Amino acid sequence: MKTKIDKCKKLVREDNKVISPAARVPYYPLAVKRAYGSIVEDLDGNKYIDLLASAAALNTGHCHKKVVKAITEQVQDFIHYTPAYMYHEPLVQLAKELKAITPGDFNKRVAFGLSGSDANDGMIKLARAYTGRSKIISCIQAYHGSTYGALSLTALSLNMRRKIGPLVPEIHHIPYPDCYRCVFGQQEATCNQECLNQLKIAFQYYLPAEEVAAVIIEPIAGDAGLVVPPQKWIKELYNICKENGILFVSEEVQQGFGRTGKWFGIENFGVVPDAVILGKSIASGMPLSAIVAKEEIMQAWEAPAHLFTTGGNPVSCRAALATIDVIREENLLEHSKELGEYVKERFEEMKDKYELIGDVRGIGLSIGVDLVTDRKTKKKAKEAAAKICYRCWEKGVILTFFANSVLRIQPPLVITKQEMDKAIDIIEEAINDYLAGDIPDEILEVAKGW
Ligand SMILES: Cc1ncc(COP(=O)(O)O)c(C=O)c1O
């Protein structure tokens, strides 16, 4: 257990006085001093195995040598010149690479930004411009970001939407297929896709399909608690889009760049989207986002419909090029797939031992461990999740939870089996501490999560 966190606590006290509370989801007082690979060191010198990878934004791990080298070289040449007015090589090189690695054997173009949120906003604009239609469909429980467009796609938390309306109009939400807690009470094996019937009903009574520009979905619903949809849901949704001239967009901000053992999450489902939305891990922690869409779609909006002064920054582009190299050279797609399967097995074994674990799900190193107070009712065990995460931090593992009850296992893809085993052992110890009543209630004041 940790002996010293004085410097961290001091910084957190100062932070609490100057930073907007709206920008935080607190878990524990960890102030980062340095980080490398899968290890994070705090201001007091404590070390942690990172199972969060800065919210899935560091698939190549912290400070990968190649990424640091690329960034260092670029800042010595020039830090930025806006691509809105002038041109630079890293931008063009990266666009070529993104065209090559994203799904779809057709010509594509790329629009760059700075965050997953702005890329979602851009996609709304682009889909409207291309189709001449106004309506967009996304999913209940999805998180797409904090800017107005992305937030309007988001349907995850009332606090995110309270007091700030009106939001972007004409965005409609359908249920995501959460087969573990099906809101329609169905079982996956025998299900008639009631969740998709909701869309068909909407098309029948109030939402003209010919006015819908795009369906924007995550291939795994990340912040909903890493909910993996059945293949048949994705395929049927895709077919509905194709039958009605609706763009099918895969939002890969969290699941992209090797997280699921493929370059992009949607590749696990056998459909080819019209466009993908990229962010987070694209540049190993440097601010960058991108929309990659079919050429004809990208031709539909006119200059200057979508540009940002610091978007497509060359330092971020160089970091992204190095990120792609690292994923290739270190076989991180295979590693994510293989280690992910092993990690799931380990949690499945734990599920046999602990009633607290209701469900283990995910693809590659995007794994959710859903905690329940009762396996029959599947009531979310939020208190257990908070206490277990807090105890893991005390024992040297960065673990968080979302969707109230789901332990979020999204480490850097460079994590070794040994590091992963050690982290899982510590999670098991924390579960035992929780079950023994050894984790005090006071920590619930700190570990709020979401
Ligand atoms: C799926 C998904 N989309 C979009 C975003 C927003 O990205 P950003 O925080 O870079 O704006 C996130 C961030 O958590 C996300 O998980």
Short mmCIF file of C-alpha atoms and ligand atoms in Angstrom, two decimals:
data_model
loop_
_atom_site.label_atom_id
_atom_site.label_comp_id
_atom_site.label_asym_id
_atom_site.label_seq_id
_atom_site.Cartn_x
_atom_site.Cartn_y
_atom_site.Cartn_z
CA MET A 1 0.00 0.00 0.00
CA LYS A 2 1.06 3.54 -0.67
CA THR A 3 3.00 5.28 2.07
CA LYS A 4 3.28 8.80 0.75
CA ILE A 5 0.99 10.92 -1.42
CA ASP A 6 1.58 14.37 0.11
CA LYS A 7 2.61 16.15 -3.08
CA CYS A 8 -0.27 14.63 -5.02
CA LYS A 9 -2.79 15.68 -2.38
CA LYS A 10 -1.40 19.21 -2.26
CA LEU A 11 -1.71 19.59 -6.02
CA VAL A 12 -5.26 18.23 -6.01
CA ARG A 13 -6.23 20.81 -3.36
CA GLU A 14 -4.80 23.60 -5.55
CA ASP A 15 -6.44 22.16 -8.67
CA ASN A 16 -9.81 22.12 -6.91
CA LYS A 17 -9.54 25.86 -6.40
CA VAL A 18 -8.71 26.83 -9.98
CA ILE A 19 -10.06 24.23 -12.43
CA SER A 20 -13.68 24.12 -13.57
CA PRO A 21 -15.52 21.26 -11.85
CA ALA A 22 -17.28 20.49 -15.15
CA ALA A 23 -13.99 19.20 -16.55
CA ARG A 24 -13.52 16.39 -14.04
CA VAL A 25 -14.63 12.86 -13.28
CA PRO A 26 -12.67 12.13 -10.08
CA TYR A 27 -11.43 8.70 -8.99
CA TYR A 28 -8.42 9.30 -6.71
CA PRO A 29 -5.68 11.91 -6.18
CA LEU A 30 -3.13 10.81 -8.74
CA ALA A 31 -0.98 13.64 -10.10
CA VAL A 32 1.25 12.43 -12.94
CA LYS A 33 4.96 13.23 -12.83
CA ARG A 34 6.21 11.00 -15.62
CA ALA A 35 5.15 7.93 -17.57
CA TYR A 36 6.72 5.34 -19.86
CA GLY A 37 5.27 2.25 -21.54
CA SER A 38 2.47 1.03 -19.29
CA ILE A 39 3.85 2.60 -16.13
CA VAL A 40 2.84 5.95 -14.62
CA GLU A 41 4.75 7.62 -11.80
CA ASP A 42 3.09 10.18 -9.51
CA LEU A 43 4.51 13.35 -7.91
CA ASP A 44 5.48 11.37 -4.81
CA GLY A 45 7.36 8.71 -6.76
CA ASN A 46 4.72 5.96 -6.55
CA LYS A 47 4.45 3.76 -9.64
CA TYR A 48 1.31 2.34 -11.21
CA ILE A 49 0.46 -0.14 -13.94
CA ASP A 50 -1.85 1.79 -16.23
CA LEU A 51 -5.07 0.02 -17.26
CA LEU A 52 -6.63 3.23 -18.58
CA ALA A 53 -4.08 4.54 -21.11
CA SER A 54 -5.35 8.08 -20.59
CA ALA A 55 -8.88 7.04 -21.58
CA ALA A 56 -7.70 4.85 -24.48
CA ALA A 57 -5.65 7.71 -25.95
CA LEU A 58 -2.25 6.04 -25.62
CA ASN A 59 -2.36 2.74 -27.46
CA THR A 60 1.40 2.88 -28.10
CA GLY A 61 2.02 3.47 -24.39
CA HIS A 62 3.46 6.48 -22.63
CA CYS A 63 6.38 8.30 -24.25
CA HIS A 64 7.16 5.64 -26.83
CA LYS A 65 10.71 6.40 -28.05
CA LYS A 66 9.66 6.61 -31.70
CA VAL A 67 6.81 8.97 -30.95
CA VAL A 68 9.02 11.18 -28.75
CA LYS A 69 11.68 11.25 -31.49
CA ALA A 70 9.17 12.27 -34.17
CA ILE A 71 7.74 15.02 -31.96
CA THR A 72 11.21 16.29 -31.01
CA GLU A 73 12.38 16.41 -34.60
CA GLN A 74 9.27 18.26 -35.72
CA VAL A 75 9.33 20.95 -33.00
CA GLN A 76 12.89 21.75 -34.04
CA ASP A 77 11.79 22.37 -37.65
CA PHE A 78 8.53 24.23 -37.08
CA ILE A 79 5.78 23.86 -34.51
CA HIS A 80 2.87 24.99 -36.58
CA TYR A 81 1.66 26.73 -39.63
CA THR A 82 -2.05 26.54 -40.15
CA PRO A 83 -3.05 24.16 -42.96
CA ALA A 84 -6.01 26.46 -43.52
CA TYR A 85 -3.64 28.81 -45.41
CA MET A 86 -0.38 26.96 -46.16
CA TYR A 87 0.70 23.36 -46.74
CA HIS A 88 2.95 20.92 -44.90
CA GLU A 89 4.34 17.45 -45.52
CA PRO A 90 3.32 15.60 -42.34
CA LEU A 91 -0.34 16.44 -43.04
CA VAL A 92 -0.25 14.95 -46.54
CA GLN A 93 1.79 11.91 -45.47
CA LEU A 94 -0.61 11.21 -42.64
CA ALA A 95 -3.68 11.58 -44.85
CA LYS A 96 -2.17 8.98 -47.21
CA GLU A 97 -1.55 6.57 -44.32
CA LEU A 98 -5.05 7.04 -42.93
CA LYS A 99 -6.55 6.36 -46.35
CA ALA A 100 -4.54 3.11 -46.46
CA ILE A 101 -5.37 1.77 -43.00
CA THR A 102 -9.06 2.69 -42.77
CA PRO A 103 -11.65 0.21 -44.06
CA GLY A 104 -12.91 0.44 -47.63
CA ASP A 105 -11.24 -0.12 -50.95
CA PHE A 106 -12.39 3.20 -52.41
CA ASN A 107 -10.94 6.64 -52.79
CA LYS A 108 -11.10 8.72 -49.63
CA ARG A 109 -10.25 12.11 -48.24
CA VAL A 110 -9.36 13.29 -44.78
CA ALA A 111 -10.46 16.30 -42.71
CA PHE A 112 -8.34 17.00 -39.63
CA GLY A 113 -9.26 18.54 -36.28
CA LEU A 114 -8.05 18.54 -32.69
CA SER A 115 -10.40 16.36 -30.66
CA GLY A 116 -12.82 13.50 -31.00
CA SER A 117 -15.58 15.98 -30.23
CA ASP A 118 -14.85 18.32 -33.13
CA ALA A 119 -14.59 15.37 -35.52
CA ASN A 120 -18.09 14.28 -34.49
CA ASP A 121 -19.34 17.83 -35.10
CA GLY A 122 -17.65 17.82 -38.48
CA MET A 123 -19.31 14.54 -39.39
CA ILE A 124 -22.76 15.98 -38.69
CA LYS A 125 -22.00 18.89 -41.00
CA LEU A 126 -20.47 16.69 -43.68
CA ALA A 127 -23.36 14.20 -43.68
CA ARG A 128 -25.88 17.03 -43.99
CA ALA A 129 -23.91 18.70 -46.78
CA TYR A 130 -23.54 15.47 -48.77
CA THR A 131 -27.06 14.13 -48.44
CA GLY A 132 -28.99 17.41 -48.30
CA ARG A 133 -30.83 15.82 -45.36
CA SER A 134 -30.94 17.17 -41.82
CA LYS A 135 -31.59 14.26 -39.46
CA ILE A 136 -28.91 12.22 -37.73
CA ILE A 137 -29.29 9.04 -35.70
CA SER A 138 -27.05 7.97 -32.84
CA CYS A 139 -27.51 5.72 -29.82
CA ILE A 140 -28.83 6.03 -26.30
CA GLN A 141 -25.92 5.61 -23.84
CA ALA A 142 -23.40 6.76 -26.44
CA TYR A 143 -20.70 9.31 -25.59
CA HIS A 144 -19.41 11.30 -28.55
CA GLY A 145 -17.88 14.35 -26.90
CA SER A 146 -18.45 17.74 -25.34
CA THR A 147 -18.86 20.28 -28.16
CA TYR A 148 -22.45 21.08 -29.11
CA GLY A 149 -22.74 18.68 -32.02
CA ALA A 150 -20.95 15.81 -30.30
CA LEU A 151 -22.93 16.42 -27.13
CA SER A 152 -26.16 16.37 -29.10
CA LEU A 153 -25.19 12.93 -30.41
CA THR A 154 -24.40 11.90 -26.83
CA ALA A 155 -27.17 10.42 -24.69
CA LEU A 156 -25.41 9.19 -21.59
CA SER A 157 -25.79 11.61 -18.72
CA LEU A 158 -28.42 14.16 -17.75
CA ASN A 159 -25.78 16.34 -16.10
CA MET A 160 -24.09 16.75 -19.46
CA ARG A 161 -27.24 18.17 -21.00
CA ARG A 162 -28.86 20.05 -18.10
CA LYS A 163 -29.08 23.85 -18.25
CA ILE A 164 -27.20 24.22 -21.55
CA GLY A 165 -29.87 23.73 -24.20
CA PRO A 166 -31.02 24.06 -26.85
CA LEU A 167 -28.79 21.43 -28.39
CA VAL A 168 -28.28 20.78 -32.11
CA PRO A 169 -31.71 19.94 -33.56
CA GLU A 170 -32.76 16.89 -35.57
CA ILE A 171 -30.61 14.35 -33.74
CA HIS A 172 -32.52 11.20 -32.81
CA HIS A 173 -31.46 8.34 -30.56
CA ILE A 174 -32.16 4.63 -30.79
CA PRO A 175 -31.31 1.97 -28.17
CA TYR A 176 -27.86 0.34 -28.44
CA PRO A 177 -28.14 -3.45 -28.21
CA ASP A 178 -27.10 -4.07 -24.61
CA CYS A 179 -27.69 -7.81 -24.59
CA TYR A 180 -26.61 -8.25 -20.97
CA ARG A 181 -29.25 -5.83 -19.73
CA CYS A 182 -31.70 -5.93 -22.63
CA VAL A 183 -34.32 -3.24 -21.99
CA PHE A 184 -36.79 -5.38 -23.94
CA GLY A 185 -36.15 -8.44 -21.76
CA GLN A 186 -34.90 -10.58 -24.65
CA GLN A 187 -32.10 -13.14 -24.84
CA GLU A 188 -29.44 -12.66 -27.51
CA ALA A 189 -29.80 -16.16 -29.00
CA THR A 190 -33.55 -15.87 -29.60
CA CYS A 191 -33.87 -12.11 -29.94
CA ASN A 192 -35.89 -10.48 -32.72
CA GLN A 193 -33.82 -7.27 -32.49
CA GLU A 194 -36.48 -5.26 -30.72
CA CYS A 195 -33.94 -2.44 -30.44
CA LEU A 196 -33.78 -2.14 -34.24
CA ASN A 197 -37.55 -2.40 -34.47
CA GLN A 198 -37.60 0.92 -32.60
CA LEU A 199 -35.89 2.47 -35.61
CA LYS A 200 -38.35 0.85 -37.98
CA ILE A 201 -41.25 2.15 -35.87
CA ALA A 202 -39.69 5.63 -35.92
CA PHE A 203 -39.41 5.43 -39.72
CA GLN A 204 -43.05 4.39 -39.89
CA TYR A 205 -44.55 7.10 -37.69
CA TYR A 206 -42.46 10.21 -37.22
CA LEU A 207 -38.96 10.05 -38.71
CA PRO A 208 -38.98 10.03 -42.54
CA ALA A 209 -36.06 7.78 -43.51
CA GLU A 210 -35.45 9.89 -46.61
CA GLU A 211 -34.66 12.85 -44.34
CA VAL A 212 -31.97 10.98 -42.39
CA ALA A 213 -28.42 11.91 -43.38
CA ALA A 214 -26.36 9.52 -41.25
CA VAL A 215 -26.30 6.91 -38.56
CA ILE A 216 -23.29 7.49 -36.30
CA ILE A 217 -22.47 4.59 -33.99
CA GLU A 218 -19.55 3.19 -32.03
CA PRO A 219 -18.60 -0.40 -32.98
CA ILE A 220 -18.38 -1.07 -29.24
CA ALA A 221 -20.25 1.38 -27.02
CA GLY A 222 -17.34 2.53 -24.87
CA ASP A 223 -18.66 4.77 -22.14
CA ALA A 224 -21.90 2.80 -22.03
CA GLY A 225 -19.71 0.18 -20.32
CA LEU A 226 -17.96 -1.47 -23.27
CA VAL A 227 -21.13 -2.96 -24.66
CA VAL A 228 -20.40 -5.22 -27.64
CA PRO A 229 -23.27 -5.34 -30.15
CA PRO A 230 -24.24 -8.59 -31.88
CA GLN A 231 -22.91 -8.86 -35.42
CA LYS A 232 -26.47 -9.19 -36.74
CA TRP A 233 -27.39 -5.79 -35.26
CA ILE A 234 -24.55 -4.02 -37.03
CA LYS A 235 -25.27 -5.83 -40.29
CA GLU A 236 -28.98 -5.09 -40.23
CA LEU A 237 -28.43 -1.45 -39.26
CA TYR A 238 -25.96 -1.17 -42.11
CA ASN A 239 -28.49 -2.68 -44.54
CA ILE A 240 -31.19 -0.28 -43.36
CA CYS A 241 -28.79 2.59 -44.08
CA LYS A 242 -27.97 1.30 -47.54
CA GLU A 243 -31.65 0.75 -48.41
CA ASN A 244 -32.48 4.33 -47.44
CA GLY A 245 -29.49 6.30 -48.75
CA ILE A 246 -28.28 6.97 -45.20
CA LEU A 247 -24.55 7.23 -44.46
CA PHE A 248 -23.23 4.56 -42.07
CA VAL A 249 -20.51 6.11 -39.93
CA SER A 250 -18.26 4.25 -37.50
CA GLU A 251 -17.19 6.42 -34.57
CA GLU A 252 -13.76 4.99 -33.77
CA VAL A 253 -12.47 7.62 -31.34
CA GLN A 254 -12.18 5.10 -28.50
CA GLN A 255 -12.13 1.75 -30.31
CA GLY A 256 -9.75 2.66 -33.14
CA PHE A 257 -6.02 2.29 -33.67
CA GLY A 258 -5.67 -1.35 -32.70
CA ARG A 259 -7.68 -1.29 -29.48
CA THR A 260 -9.83 -4.26 -30.58
CA GLY A 261 -7.06 -6.22 -32.31
CA LYS A 262 -7.91 -4.70 -35.71
CA TRP A 263 -7.01 -1.23 -36.91
CA PHE A 264 -10.63 -0.19 -36.42
CA GLY A 265 -13.40 -1.66 -34.30
CA ILE A 266 -15.93 -1.90 -37.13
CA GLU A 267 -13.64 -4.39 -38.92
CA ASN A 268 -14.77 -6.99 -36.38
CA PHE A 269 -18.29 -6.82 -37.82
CA GLY A 270 -17.86 -7.36 -41.57
CA VAL A 271 -19.31 -4.09 -42.86
CA VAL A 272 -17.50 -1.20 -44.52
CA PRO A 273 -18.57 2.23 -43.28
CA ASP A 274 -18.93 5.29 -45.53
CA ALA A 275 -16.80 7.27 -43.09
CA VAL A 276 -14.86 6.82 -39.87
CA ILE A 277 -14.30 9.32 -37.06
CA LEU A 278 -10.87 9.16 -35.41
CA GLY A 279 -9.33 10.73 -32.31
CA LYS A 280 -7.67 9.82 -29.01
CA SER A 281 -4.91 7.28 -29.85
CA ILE A 282 -4.39 8.58 -33.39
CA ALA A 283 -1.40 10.66 -32.24
CA SER A 284 -0.45 8.90 -28.98
CA GLY A 285 -1.77 11.68 -26.77
CA MET A 286 -1.07 14.69 -28.97
CA PRO A 287 -4.22 16.62 -29.92
CA LEU A 288 -5.48 15.39 -33.28
CA SER A 289 -8.66 14.08 -34.83
CA ALA A 290 -9.74 13.11 -38.30
CA ILE A 291 -12.74 12.27 -40.40
CA VAL A 292 -11.90 9.84 -43.19
CA ALA A 293 -14.71 9.59 -45.73
CA LYS A 294 -15.37 8.48 -49.29
CA GLU A 295 -14.04 11.00 -51.79
CA GLU A 296 -17.48 11.91 -53.17
CA ILE A 297 -18.80 12.59 -49.67
CA MET A 298 -15.84 14.77 -48.76
CA GLN A 299 -16.34 16.79 -51.95
CA ALA A 300 -19.79 17.86 -50.79
CA TRP A 301 -18.89 20.64 -48.39
CA GLU A 302 -17.29 23.81 -49.59
CA ALA A 303 -14.41 25.87 -48.24
CA PRO A 304 -14.26 27.14 -45.58
CA ALA A 305 -16.94 24.91 -44.06
CA HIS A 306 -14.64 23.04 -41.68
CA LEU A 307 -11.21 24.20 -40.55
CA PHE A 308 -9.31 24.89 -37.34
CA THR A 309 -6.27 27.12 -36.96
CA THR A 310 -4.31 24.51 -35.01
CA GLY A 311 -6.00 21.43 -36.56
CA GLY A 312 -3.67 19.06 -38.40
CA ASN A 313 -0.75 20.42 -36.44
CA PRO A 314 2.53 19.00 -37.88
CA VAL A 315 3.80 17.90 -34.46
CA SER A 316 0.60 15.91 -33.93
CA CYS A 317 0.78 14.58 -37.51
CA ARG A 318 4.37 13.38 -36.98
CA ALA A 319 3.28 11.74 -33.71
CA ALA A 320 0.45 10.02 -35.62
CA LEU A 321 2.80 8.76 -38.35
CA ALA A 322 5.09 7.34 -35.66
CA THR A 323 2.07 5.82 -33.92
CA ILE A 324 1.08 3.96 -37.08
CA ASP A 325 4.69 2.74 -37.54
CA VAL A 326 4.84 1.49 -33.95
CA ILE A 327 1.53 -0.36 -34.24
CA ARG A 328 2.84 -2.07 -37.39
CA GLU A 329 6.42 -2.76 -36.27
CA GLU A 330 5.50 -4.07 -32.83
CA ASN A 331 2.56 -6.15 -34.09
CA LEU A 332 0.25 -4.42 -31.66
CA LEU A 333 -2.87 -5.62 -33.46
CA GLU A 334 -1.96 -9.28 -32.82
CA HIS A 335 -0.78 -8.47 -29.31
CA SER A 336 -4.04 -6.70 -28.50
CA LYS A 337 -6.05 -9.66 -29.82
CA GLU A 338 -4.03 -12.37 -28.10
CA LEU A 339 -3.48 -10.65 -24.78
CA GLY A 340 -7.10 -9.48 -24.81
CA GLU A 341 -8.31 -13.09 -25.09
CA TYR A 342 -6.05 -14.11 -22.20
CA VAL A 343 -7.25 -11.20 -20.04
CA LYS A 344 -10.87 -12.09 -20.72
CA GLU A 345 -10.16 -15.71 -19.69
CA ARG A 346 -8.65 -14.53 -16.43
CA PHE A 347 -11.69 -12.41 -15.63
CA GLU A 348 -14.01 -15.26 -16.67
CA GLU A 349 -12.19 -17.47 -14.14
CA MET A 350 -12.75 -14.78 -11.52
CA LYS A 351 -16.40 -14.62 -12.52
CA ASP A 352 -16.69 -18.30 -11.55
CA LYS A 353 -15.37 -17.40 -8.10
CA TYR A 354 -17.11 -14.10 -7.37
CA GLU A 355 -20.87 -13.52 -7.64
CA LEU A 356 -20.00 -9.82 -7.80
CA ILE A 357 -18.85 -10.18 -11.40
CA GLY A 358 -21.95 -10.26 -13.56
CA ASP A 359 -20.46 -10.04 -17.03
CA VAL A 360 -17.09 -9.98 -18.79
CA ARG A 361 -17.15 -8.64 -22.34
CA GLY A 362 -15.06 -6.92 -24.97
CA ILE A 363 -12.84 -7.41 -27.99
CA GLY A 364 -9.04 -7.19 -27.92
CA LEU A 365 -7.81 -4.96 -25.10
CA SER A 366 -11.15 -3.20 -24.76
CA ILE A 367 -12.66 -5.17 -21.92
CA GLY A 368 -15.42 -4.40 -19.46
CA VAL A 369 -15.97 -6.26 -16.18
CA ASP A 370 -19.51 -5.51 -15.06
CA LEU A 371 -20.10 -5.68 -11.29
CA VAL A 372 -23.57 -6.47 -9.95
CA THR A 373 -25.15 -6.60 -6.51
CA ASP A 374 -27.21 -9.58 -7.64
CA ARG A 375 -26.75 -11.74 -10.73
CA LYS A 376 -30.50 -12.11 -11.23
CA THR A 377 -31.50 -8.45 -11.07
CA LYS A 378 -28.14 -7.36 -12.55
CA LYS A 379 -28.31 -4.24 -10.40
CA LYS A 380 -25.17 -2.19 -10.93
CA ALA A 381 -22.71 -2.42 -8.02
CA LYS A 382 -21.45 1.16 -8.17
CA GLU A 383 -20.14 1.23 -4.63
CA ALA A 384 -18.14 -1.95 -5.22
CA ALA A 385 -16.73 -0.55 -8.46
CA ALA A 386 -15.65 2.68 -6.76
CA LYS A 387 -14.07 0.91 -3.80
CA ILE A 388 -12.26 -1.67 -5.92
CA CYS A 389 -10.83 1.02 -8.21
CA TYR A 390 -9.71 3.06 -5.22
CA ARG A 391 -8.04 0.07 -3.59
CA CYS A 392 -6.31 -0.80 -6.88
CA TRP A 393 -4.87 2.73 -6.96
CA GLU A 394 -3.64 2.29 -3.39
CA LYS A 395 -1.94 -0.92 -4.49
CA GLY A 396 -0.37 0.47 -7.66
CA VAL A 397 -2.85 -0.02 -10.51
CA ILE A 398 -4.69 2.69 -12.43
CA LEU A 399 -8.18 1.25 -12.78
CA THR A 400 -11.40 3.21 -13.35
CA PHE A 401 -15.03 2.35 -13.88
CA PHE A 402 -17.79 3.76 -16.07
CA ALA A 403 -21.48 3.18 -16.65
CA ASN A 404 -21.70 3.02 -12.83
CA SER A 405 -20.45 -0.52 -12.50
CA VAL A 406 -18.05 -1.51 -15.25
CA LEU A 407 -14.33 -1.88 -14.59
CA ARG A 408 -12.58 -0.38 -17.61
CA ILE A 409 -9.71 -2.52 -18.87
CA GLN A 410 -8.10 -0.52 -21.69
CA PRO A 411 -4.34 -0.57 -21.05
CA PRO A 412 -1.73 0.67 -23.52
CA LEU A 413 -1.42 -2.02 -26.20
CA VAL A 414 2.29 -2.33 -25.40
CA ILE A 415 1.53 -3.75 -21.95
CA THR A 416 3.30 -7.05 -21.30
CA LYS A 417 1.65 -10.25 -20.10
CA GLN A 418 3.62 -9.97 -16.86
CA GLU A 419 2.38 -6.44 -16.20
CA MET A 420 -1.14 -7.49 -17.05
CA ASP A 421 -0.97 -10.53 -14.75
CA LYS A 422 0.30 -8.39 -11.90
CA ALA A 423 -2.49 -5.84 -12.43
CA ILE A 424 -5.17 -8.55 -12.55
CA ASP A 425 -3.78 -10.13 -9.35
CA ILE A 426 -4.11 -6.74 -7.66
CA ILE A 427 -7.69 -6.36 -8.93
CA GLU A 428 -8.47 -9.76 -7.40
CA GLU A 429 -6.93 -8.68 -4.09
CA ALA A 430 -9.04 -5.52 -4.19
CA ILE A 431 -12.18 -7.60 -4.84
CA ASN A 432 -11.34 -9.72 -1.78
CA ASP A 433 -10.70 -6.58 0.29
CA TYR A 434 -14.07 -5.24 -0.81
CA LEU A 435 -15.87 -8.49 0.03
CA ALA A 436 -14.16 -8.56 3.45
CA GLY A 437 -15.46 -5.02 4.12
CA ASP A 438 -11.92 -3.68 4.32
CA ILE A 439 -12.41 -0.60 2.11
CA PRO A 440 -13.88 2.34 4.08
CA ASP A 441 -17.01 4.20 2.94
CA GLU A 442 -15.18 7.55 3.12
CA ILE A 443 -13.48 6.84 -0.20
CA LEU A 444 -16.89 7.15 -1.88
CA GLU A 445 -16.60 10.90 -1.30
CA VAL A 446 -13.55 10.87 -3.58
CA ALA A 447 -14.08 8.06 -6.09
CA LYS A 448 -17.16 9.38 -7.86
CA GLY A 449 -16.53 8.00 -11.35
CA TRP A 450 -19.42 7.91 -13.78
C1 LIG B 1 -16.30 7.31 -28.31
C2 LIG B 1 -15.84 8.69 -28.03
N1 LIG B 1 -16.11 9.65 -28.92
C3 LIG B 1 -15.71 10.92 -28.73
C4 LIG B 1 -15.03 11.27 -27.59
C5 LIG B 1 -14.61 12.70 -27.40
O1 LIG B 1 -13.27 12.84 -27.68
P1 LIG B 1 -12.48 14.12 -27.11
O2 LIG B 1 -12.52 14.02 -25.62
O3 LIG B 1 -11.12 13.98 -27.69
O4 LIG B 1 -13.18 15.33 -27.61
C6 LIG B 1 -14.72 10.30 -26.64
C7 LIG B 1 -13.99 10.67 -25.41
O5 LIG B 1 -14.03 10.05 -24.40
C8 LIG B 1 -15.15 8.98 -26.85
O6 LIG B 1 -14.90 8.00 -25.97
#
